PDB file of C-alpha atoms and ligand atoms in Angstrom:
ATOM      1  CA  UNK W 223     -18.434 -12.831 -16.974  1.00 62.00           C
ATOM      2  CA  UNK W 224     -15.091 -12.967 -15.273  1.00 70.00           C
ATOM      3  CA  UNK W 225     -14.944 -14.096 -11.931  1.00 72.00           C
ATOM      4  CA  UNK W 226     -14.211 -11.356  -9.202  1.00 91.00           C
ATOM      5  CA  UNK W 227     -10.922 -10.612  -8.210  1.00 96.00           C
ATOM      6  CA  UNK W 228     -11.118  -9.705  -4.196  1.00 97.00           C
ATOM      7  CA  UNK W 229      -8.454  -7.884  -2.780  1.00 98.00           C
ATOM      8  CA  UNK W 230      -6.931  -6.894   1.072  1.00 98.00           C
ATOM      9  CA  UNK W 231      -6.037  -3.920   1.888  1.00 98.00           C
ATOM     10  CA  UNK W 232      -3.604  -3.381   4.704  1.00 98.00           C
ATOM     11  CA  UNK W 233      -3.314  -0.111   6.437  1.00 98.00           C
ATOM     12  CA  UNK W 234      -1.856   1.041   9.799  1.00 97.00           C
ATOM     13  CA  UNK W 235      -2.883   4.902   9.946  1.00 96.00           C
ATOM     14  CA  UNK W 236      -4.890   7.462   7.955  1.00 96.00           C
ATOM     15  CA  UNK W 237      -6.229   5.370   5.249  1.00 97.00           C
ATOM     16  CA  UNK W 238      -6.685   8.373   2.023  1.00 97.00           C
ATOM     17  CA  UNK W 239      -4.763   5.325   0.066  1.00 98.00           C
ATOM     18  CA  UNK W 240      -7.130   2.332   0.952  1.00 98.00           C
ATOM     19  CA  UNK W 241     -10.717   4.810   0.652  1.00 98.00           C
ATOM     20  CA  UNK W 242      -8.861   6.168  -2.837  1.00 98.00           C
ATOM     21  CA  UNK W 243      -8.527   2.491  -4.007  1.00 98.00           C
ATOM     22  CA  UNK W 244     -12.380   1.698  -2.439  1.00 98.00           C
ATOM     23  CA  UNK W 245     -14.063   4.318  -4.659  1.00 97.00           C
ATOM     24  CA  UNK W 246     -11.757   3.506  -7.897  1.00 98.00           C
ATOM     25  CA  UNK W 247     -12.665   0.413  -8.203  1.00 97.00           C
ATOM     26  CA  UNK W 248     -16.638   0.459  -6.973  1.00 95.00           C
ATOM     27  CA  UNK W 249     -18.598  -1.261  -9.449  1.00 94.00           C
ATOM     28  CA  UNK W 250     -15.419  -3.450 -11.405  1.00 95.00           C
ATOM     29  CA  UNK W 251     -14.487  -6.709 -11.131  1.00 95.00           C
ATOM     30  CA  UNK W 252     -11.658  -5.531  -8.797  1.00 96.00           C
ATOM     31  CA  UNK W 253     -13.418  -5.641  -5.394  1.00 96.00           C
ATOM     32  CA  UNK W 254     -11.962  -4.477  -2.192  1.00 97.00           C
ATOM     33  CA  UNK W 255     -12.816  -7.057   0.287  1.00 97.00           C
ATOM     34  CA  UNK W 256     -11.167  -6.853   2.979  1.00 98.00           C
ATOM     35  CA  UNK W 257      -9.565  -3.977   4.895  1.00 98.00           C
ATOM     36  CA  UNK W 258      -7.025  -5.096   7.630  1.00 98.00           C
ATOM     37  CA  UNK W 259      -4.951  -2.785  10.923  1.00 98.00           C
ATOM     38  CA  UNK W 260      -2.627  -4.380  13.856  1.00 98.00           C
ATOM     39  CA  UNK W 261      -3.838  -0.305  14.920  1.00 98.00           C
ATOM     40  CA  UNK W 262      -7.160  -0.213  16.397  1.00 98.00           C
ATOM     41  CA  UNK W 263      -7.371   3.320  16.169  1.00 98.00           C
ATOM     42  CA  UNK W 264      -6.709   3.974  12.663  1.00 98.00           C
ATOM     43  CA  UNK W 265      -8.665   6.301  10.725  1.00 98.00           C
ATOM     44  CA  UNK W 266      -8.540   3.533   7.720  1.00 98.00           C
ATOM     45  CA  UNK W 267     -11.214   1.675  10.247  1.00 98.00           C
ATOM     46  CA  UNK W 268     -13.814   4.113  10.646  1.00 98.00           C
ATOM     47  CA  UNK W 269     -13.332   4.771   6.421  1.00 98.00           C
ATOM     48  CA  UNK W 270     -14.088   1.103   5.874  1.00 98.00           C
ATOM     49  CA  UNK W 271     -17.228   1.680   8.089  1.00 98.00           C
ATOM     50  CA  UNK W 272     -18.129   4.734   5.937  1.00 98.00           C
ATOM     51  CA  UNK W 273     -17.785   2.589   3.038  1.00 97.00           C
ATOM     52  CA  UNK W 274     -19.196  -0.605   4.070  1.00 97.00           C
ATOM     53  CA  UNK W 275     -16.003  -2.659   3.577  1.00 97.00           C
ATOM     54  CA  UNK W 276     -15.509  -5.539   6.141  1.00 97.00           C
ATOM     55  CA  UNK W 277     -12.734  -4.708   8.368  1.00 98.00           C
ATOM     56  CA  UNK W 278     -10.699  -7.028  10.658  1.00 98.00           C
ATOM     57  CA  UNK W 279      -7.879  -5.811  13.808  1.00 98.00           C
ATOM     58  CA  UNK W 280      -4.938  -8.382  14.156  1.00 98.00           C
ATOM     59  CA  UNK W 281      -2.406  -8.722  16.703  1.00 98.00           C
ATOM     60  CA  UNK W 282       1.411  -9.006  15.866  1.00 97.00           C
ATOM     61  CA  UNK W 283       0.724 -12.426  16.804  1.00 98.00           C
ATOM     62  CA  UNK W 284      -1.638 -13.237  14.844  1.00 98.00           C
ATOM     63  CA  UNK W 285      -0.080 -11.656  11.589  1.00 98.00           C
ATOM     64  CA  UNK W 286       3.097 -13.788  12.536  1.00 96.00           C
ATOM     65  CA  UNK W 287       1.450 -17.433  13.560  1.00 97.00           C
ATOM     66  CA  UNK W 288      -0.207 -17.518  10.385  1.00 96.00           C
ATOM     67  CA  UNK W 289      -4.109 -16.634  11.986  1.00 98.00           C
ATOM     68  CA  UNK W 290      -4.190 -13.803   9.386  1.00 98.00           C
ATOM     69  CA  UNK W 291      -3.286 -15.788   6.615  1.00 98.00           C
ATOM     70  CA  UNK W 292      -6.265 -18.325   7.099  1.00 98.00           C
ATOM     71  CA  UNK W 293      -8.747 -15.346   7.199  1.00 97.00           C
ATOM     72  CA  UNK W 294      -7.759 -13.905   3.991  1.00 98.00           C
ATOM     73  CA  UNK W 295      -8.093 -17.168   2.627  1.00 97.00           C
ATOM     74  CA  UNK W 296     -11.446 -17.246   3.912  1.00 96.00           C
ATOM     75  CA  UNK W 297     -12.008 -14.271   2.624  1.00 96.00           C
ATOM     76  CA  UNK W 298     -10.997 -15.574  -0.577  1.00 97.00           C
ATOM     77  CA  UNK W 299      -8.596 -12.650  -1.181  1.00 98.00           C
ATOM     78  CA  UNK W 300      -6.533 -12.762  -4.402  1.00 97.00           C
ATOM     79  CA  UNK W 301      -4.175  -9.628  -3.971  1.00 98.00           C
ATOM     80  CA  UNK W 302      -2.994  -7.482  -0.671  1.00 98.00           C
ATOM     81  CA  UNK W 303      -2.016  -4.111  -1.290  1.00 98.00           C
ATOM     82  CA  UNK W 304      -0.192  -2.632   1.923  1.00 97.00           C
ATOM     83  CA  UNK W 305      -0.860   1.402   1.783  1.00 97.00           C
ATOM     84  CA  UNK W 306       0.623   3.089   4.555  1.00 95.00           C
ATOM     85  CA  UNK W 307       0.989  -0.640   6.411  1.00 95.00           C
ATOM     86  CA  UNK W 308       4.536  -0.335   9.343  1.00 91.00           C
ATOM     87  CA  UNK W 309       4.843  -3.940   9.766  1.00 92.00           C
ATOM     88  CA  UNK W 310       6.927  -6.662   7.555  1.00 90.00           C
ATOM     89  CA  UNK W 311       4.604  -9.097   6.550  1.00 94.00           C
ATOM     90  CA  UNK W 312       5.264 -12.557   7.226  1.00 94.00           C
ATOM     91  CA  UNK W 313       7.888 -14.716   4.767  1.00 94.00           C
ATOM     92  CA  UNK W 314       4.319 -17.350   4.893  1.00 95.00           C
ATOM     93  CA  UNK W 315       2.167 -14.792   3.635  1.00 97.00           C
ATOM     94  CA  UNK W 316       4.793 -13.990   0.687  1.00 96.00           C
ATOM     95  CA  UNK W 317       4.908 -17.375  -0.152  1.00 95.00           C
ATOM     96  CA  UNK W 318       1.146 -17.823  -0.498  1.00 96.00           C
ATOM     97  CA  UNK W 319       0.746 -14.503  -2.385  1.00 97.00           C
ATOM     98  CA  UNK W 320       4.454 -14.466  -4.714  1.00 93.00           C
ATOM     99  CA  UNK W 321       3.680 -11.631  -6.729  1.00 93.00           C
ATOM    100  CA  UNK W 322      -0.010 -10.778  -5.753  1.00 97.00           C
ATOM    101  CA  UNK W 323       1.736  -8.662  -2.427  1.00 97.00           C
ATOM    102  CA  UNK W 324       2.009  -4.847  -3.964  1.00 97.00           C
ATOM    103  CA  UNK W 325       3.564  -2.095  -1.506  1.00 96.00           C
ATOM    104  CA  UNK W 326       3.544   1.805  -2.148  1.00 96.00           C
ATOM    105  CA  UNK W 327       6.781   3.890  -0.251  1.00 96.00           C
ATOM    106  CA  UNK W 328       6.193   7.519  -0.451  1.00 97.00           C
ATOM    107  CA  UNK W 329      10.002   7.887  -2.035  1.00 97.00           C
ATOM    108  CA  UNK W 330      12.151   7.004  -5.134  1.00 97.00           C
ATOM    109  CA  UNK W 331      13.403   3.633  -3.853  1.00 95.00           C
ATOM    110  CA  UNK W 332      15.814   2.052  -3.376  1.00 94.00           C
ATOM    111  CA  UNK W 333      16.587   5.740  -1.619  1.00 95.00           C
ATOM    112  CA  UNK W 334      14.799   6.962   1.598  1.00 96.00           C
ATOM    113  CA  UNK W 335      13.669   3.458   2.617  1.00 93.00           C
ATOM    114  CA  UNK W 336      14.369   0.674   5.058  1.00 86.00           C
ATOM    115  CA  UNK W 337      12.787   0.336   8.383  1.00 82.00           C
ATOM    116  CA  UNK W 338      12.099   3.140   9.772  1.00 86.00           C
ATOM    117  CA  UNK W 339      11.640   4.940   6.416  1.00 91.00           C
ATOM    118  CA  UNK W 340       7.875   5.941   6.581  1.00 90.00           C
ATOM    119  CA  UNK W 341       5.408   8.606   6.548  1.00 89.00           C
ATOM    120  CA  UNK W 342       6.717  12.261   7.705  1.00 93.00           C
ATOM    121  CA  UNK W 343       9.668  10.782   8.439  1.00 95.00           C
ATOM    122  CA  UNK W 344      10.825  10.042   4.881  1.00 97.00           C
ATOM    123  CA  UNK W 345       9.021  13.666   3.692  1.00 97.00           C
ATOM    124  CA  UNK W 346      11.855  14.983   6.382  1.00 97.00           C
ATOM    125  CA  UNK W 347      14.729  12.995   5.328  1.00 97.00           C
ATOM    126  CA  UNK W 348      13.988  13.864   1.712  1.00 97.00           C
ATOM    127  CA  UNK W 349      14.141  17.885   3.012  1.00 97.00           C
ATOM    128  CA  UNK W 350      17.100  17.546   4.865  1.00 97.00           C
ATOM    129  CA  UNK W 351      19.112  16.022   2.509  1.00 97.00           C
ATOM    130  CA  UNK W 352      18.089  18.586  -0.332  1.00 97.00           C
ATOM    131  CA  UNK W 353      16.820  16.708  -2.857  1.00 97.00           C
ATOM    132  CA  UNK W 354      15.960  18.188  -6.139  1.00 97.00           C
ATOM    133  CA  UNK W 355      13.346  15.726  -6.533  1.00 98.00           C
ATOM    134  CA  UNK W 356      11.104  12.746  -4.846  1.00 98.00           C
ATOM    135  CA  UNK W 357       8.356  10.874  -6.001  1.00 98.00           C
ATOM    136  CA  UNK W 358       6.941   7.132  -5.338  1.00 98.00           C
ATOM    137  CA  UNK W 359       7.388   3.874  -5.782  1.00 97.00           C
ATOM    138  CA  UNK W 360       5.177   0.958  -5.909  1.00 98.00           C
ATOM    139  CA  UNK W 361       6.978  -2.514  -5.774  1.00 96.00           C
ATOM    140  CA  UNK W 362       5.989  -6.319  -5.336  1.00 96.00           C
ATOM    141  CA  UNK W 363       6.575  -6.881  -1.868  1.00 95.00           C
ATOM    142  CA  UNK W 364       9.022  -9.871  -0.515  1.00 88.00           C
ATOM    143  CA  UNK W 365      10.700 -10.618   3.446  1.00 82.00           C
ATOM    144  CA  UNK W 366      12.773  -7.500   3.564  1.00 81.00           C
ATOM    145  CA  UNK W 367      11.551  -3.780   3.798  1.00 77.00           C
ATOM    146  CA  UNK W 368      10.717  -2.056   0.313  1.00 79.00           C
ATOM    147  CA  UNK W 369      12.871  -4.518  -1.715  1.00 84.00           C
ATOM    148  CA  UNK W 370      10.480  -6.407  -3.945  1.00 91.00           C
ATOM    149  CA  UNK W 371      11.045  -5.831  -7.548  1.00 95.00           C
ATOM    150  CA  UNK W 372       9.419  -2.764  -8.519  1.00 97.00           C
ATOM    151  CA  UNK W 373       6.255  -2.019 -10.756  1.00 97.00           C
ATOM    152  CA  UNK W 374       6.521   1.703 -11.129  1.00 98.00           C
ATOM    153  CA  UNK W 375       8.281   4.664 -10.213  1.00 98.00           C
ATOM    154  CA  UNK W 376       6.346   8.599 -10.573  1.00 98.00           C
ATOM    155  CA  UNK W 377       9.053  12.157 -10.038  1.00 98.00           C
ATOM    156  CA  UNK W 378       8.117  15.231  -8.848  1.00 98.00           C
ATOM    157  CA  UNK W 379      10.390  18.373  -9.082  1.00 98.00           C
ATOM    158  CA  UNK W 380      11.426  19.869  -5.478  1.00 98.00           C
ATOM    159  CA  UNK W 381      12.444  23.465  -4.760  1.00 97.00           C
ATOM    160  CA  UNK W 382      14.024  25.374  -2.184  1.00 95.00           C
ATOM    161  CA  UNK W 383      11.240  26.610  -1.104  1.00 96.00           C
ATOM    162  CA  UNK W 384       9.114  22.811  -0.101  1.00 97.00           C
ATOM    163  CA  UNK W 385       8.921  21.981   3.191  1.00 97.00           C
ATOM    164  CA  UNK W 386       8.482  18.479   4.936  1.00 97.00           C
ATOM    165  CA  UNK W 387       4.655  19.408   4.626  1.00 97.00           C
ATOM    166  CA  UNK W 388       4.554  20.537   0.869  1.00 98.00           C
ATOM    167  CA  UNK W 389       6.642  17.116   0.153  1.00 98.00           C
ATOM    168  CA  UNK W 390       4.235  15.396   1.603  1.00 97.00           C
ATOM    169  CA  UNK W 391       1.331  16.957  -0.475  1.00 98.00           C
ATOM    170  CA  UNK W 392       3.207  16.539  -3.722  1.00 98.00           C
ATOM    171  CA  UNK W 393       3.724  12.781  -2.395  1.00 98.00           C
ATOM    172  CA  UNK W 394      -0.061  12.114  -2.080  1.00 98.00           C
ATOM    173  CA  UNK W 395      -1.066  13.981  -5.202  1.00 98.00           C
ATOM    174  CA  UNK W 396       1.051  11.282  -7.042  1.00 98.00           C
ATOM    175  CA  UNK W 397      -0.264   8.247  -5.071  1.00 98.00           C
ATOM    176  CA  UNK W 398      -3.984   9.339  -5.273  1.00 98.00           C
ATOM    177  CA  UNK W 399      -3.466   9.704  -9.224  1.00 98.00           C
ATOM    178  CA  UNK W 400      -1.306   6.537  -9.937  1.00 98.00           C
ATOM    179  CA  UNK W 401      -1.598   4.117  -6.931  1.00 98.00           C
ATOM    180  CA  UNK W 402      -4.707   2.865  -8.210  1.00 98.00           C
ATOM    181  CA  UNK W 403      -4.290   2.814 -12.397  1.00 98.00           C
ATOM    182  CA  UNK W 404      -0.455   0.913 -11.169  1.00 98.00           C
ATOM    183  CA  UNK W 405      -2.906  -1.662  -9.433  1.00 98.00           C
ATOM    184  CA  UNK W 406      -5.169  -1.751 -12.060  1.00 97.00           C
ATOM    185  CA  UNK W 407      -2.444  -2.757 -14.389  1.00 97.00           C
ATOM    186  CA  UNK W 408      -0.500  -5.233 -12.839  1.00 97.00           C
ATOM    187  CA  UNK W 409      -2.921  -7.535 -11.946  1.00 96.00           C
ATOM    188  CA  UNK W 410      -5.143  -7.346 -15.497  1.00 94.00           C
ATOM    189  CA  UNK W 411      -1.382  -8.114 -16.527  1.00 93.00           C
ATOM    190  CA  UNK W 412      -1.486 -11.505 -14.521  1.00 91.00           C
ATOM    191  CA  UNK W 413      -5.166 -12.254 -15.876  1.00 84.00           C
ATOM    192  CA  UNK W 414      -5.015 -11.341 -18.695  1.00 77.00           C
TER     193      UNK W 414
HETATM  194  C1  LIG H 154       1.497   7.007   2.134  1.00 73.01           C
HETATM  195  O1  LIG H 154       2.332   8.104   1.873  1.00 73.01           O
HETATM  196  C2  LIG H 154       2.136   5.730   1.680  1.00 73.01           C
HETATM  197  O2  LIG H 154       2.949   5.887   0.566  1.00 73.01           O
HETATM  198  C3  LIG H 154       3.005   5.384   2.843  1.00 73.01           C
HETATM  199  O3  LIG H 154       2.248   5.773   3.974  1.00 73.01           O
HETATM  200  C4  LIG H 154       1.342   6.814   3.628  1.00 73.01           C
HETATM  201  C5  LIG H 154      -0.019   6.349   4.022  1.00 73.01           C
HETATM  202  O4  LIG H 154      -0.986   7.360   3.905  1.00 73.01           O
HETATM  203  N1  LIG H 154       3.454   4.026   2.768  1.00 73.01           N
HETATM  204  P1  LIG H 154      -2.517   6.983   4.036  1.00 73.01           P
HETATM  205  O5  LIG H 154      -2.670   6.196   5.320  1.00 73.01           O
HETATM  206  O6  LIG H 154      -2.922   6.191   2.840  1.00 73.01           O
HETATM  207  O7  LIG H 154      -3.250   8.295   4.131  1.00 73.01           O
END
């Protein structure tokens, strides 16, 4: 049998992305090992508790001077997935992880992103600037916000009538149904 492939899952907030990705893969060889938050009061904490998934807090500091970096080698982690993660992750981690570093942004990038460019607030800037249609993007991540080379793109058609709210729903119907498969893919791609 193929070795396991263990991955990280950073998170700042809610979490729906990281516990989506936790029950897809239960039972493959894709494991998730490791859920990480600079936010001690994230909601993705108590969902790694519900799921029994180890779970580690970090400090800026930490994620910058390279302490983070030694656990998930410890951890033996192959790939990090940020979902819903605020911070830019260190140009050391990059380099230890070129290509193994996937990102999803809640828009059609390279529009509605940048620092800044997350959660509601995208949803609002997509609204306010009428767009006729959003969708997501997930992208190997590099040193600069949402510019890695990107893995996938997914539409969805807006109307007059969608809010900042209804955006967002469409949003997370898309990542709940691709987010995971995208994953999937890429790295069966690189072991293949
Ligand atoms: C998602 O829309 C993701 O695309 C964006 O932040 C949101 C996180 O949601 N980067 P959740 O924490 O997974 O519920």
């Amino acid at each position: 049998m193929k070795p396991e492939i263990q991955l990280a899952v950073f998170a700042s907030g809610n979490g729906s992305n990281a516990q989506n990705l936790i029950t897809f893969f239960e039972g493959s060889r894709i494991k998730i090992a490791l859920i990480l938050s600079e936010n001690p009061n994230a909601r993705v904490l108590q969902r790694a508790t519900l799921f029994q998934v180890p779970s580690v807090i970090f400090s800026m500091s930490e994620l910058q001077n390279g302490q983070v970096l030694q656990q998930l080698k410890g951890y033996g982690i192959n790939y990090i997935v940020l979902a819903g993660f605020l911070k830019l992750i260190p140009a050391s981690m990059v380099q230890s992880y070129q290509q193994r570093i996937i990102n999803i942004h809640p828009a059609l990038l390279p529009k509605f992103g940048g620092k800044g460019m997350y959660g509601s607030n995208v949803h609002k800037a997509v609204f306010n600037a009428h767009e006729t249609e959003t969708g997501i993007t997930i992208h190997y991540v590099n040193e600069y916000y949402d510019k890695g080379a990107i893995i996938l793109q997914k539409q969805v058609a807006l109307t007059p009538d969608d809010t900042p709210e209804s955006i967002a729903a469409k949003i997370s119907e898309l990542e709940m149904k691709y987010f995971p498969e995208s994953i999937l893919q890429t790295i069966e791609k690189h072991n293949s």
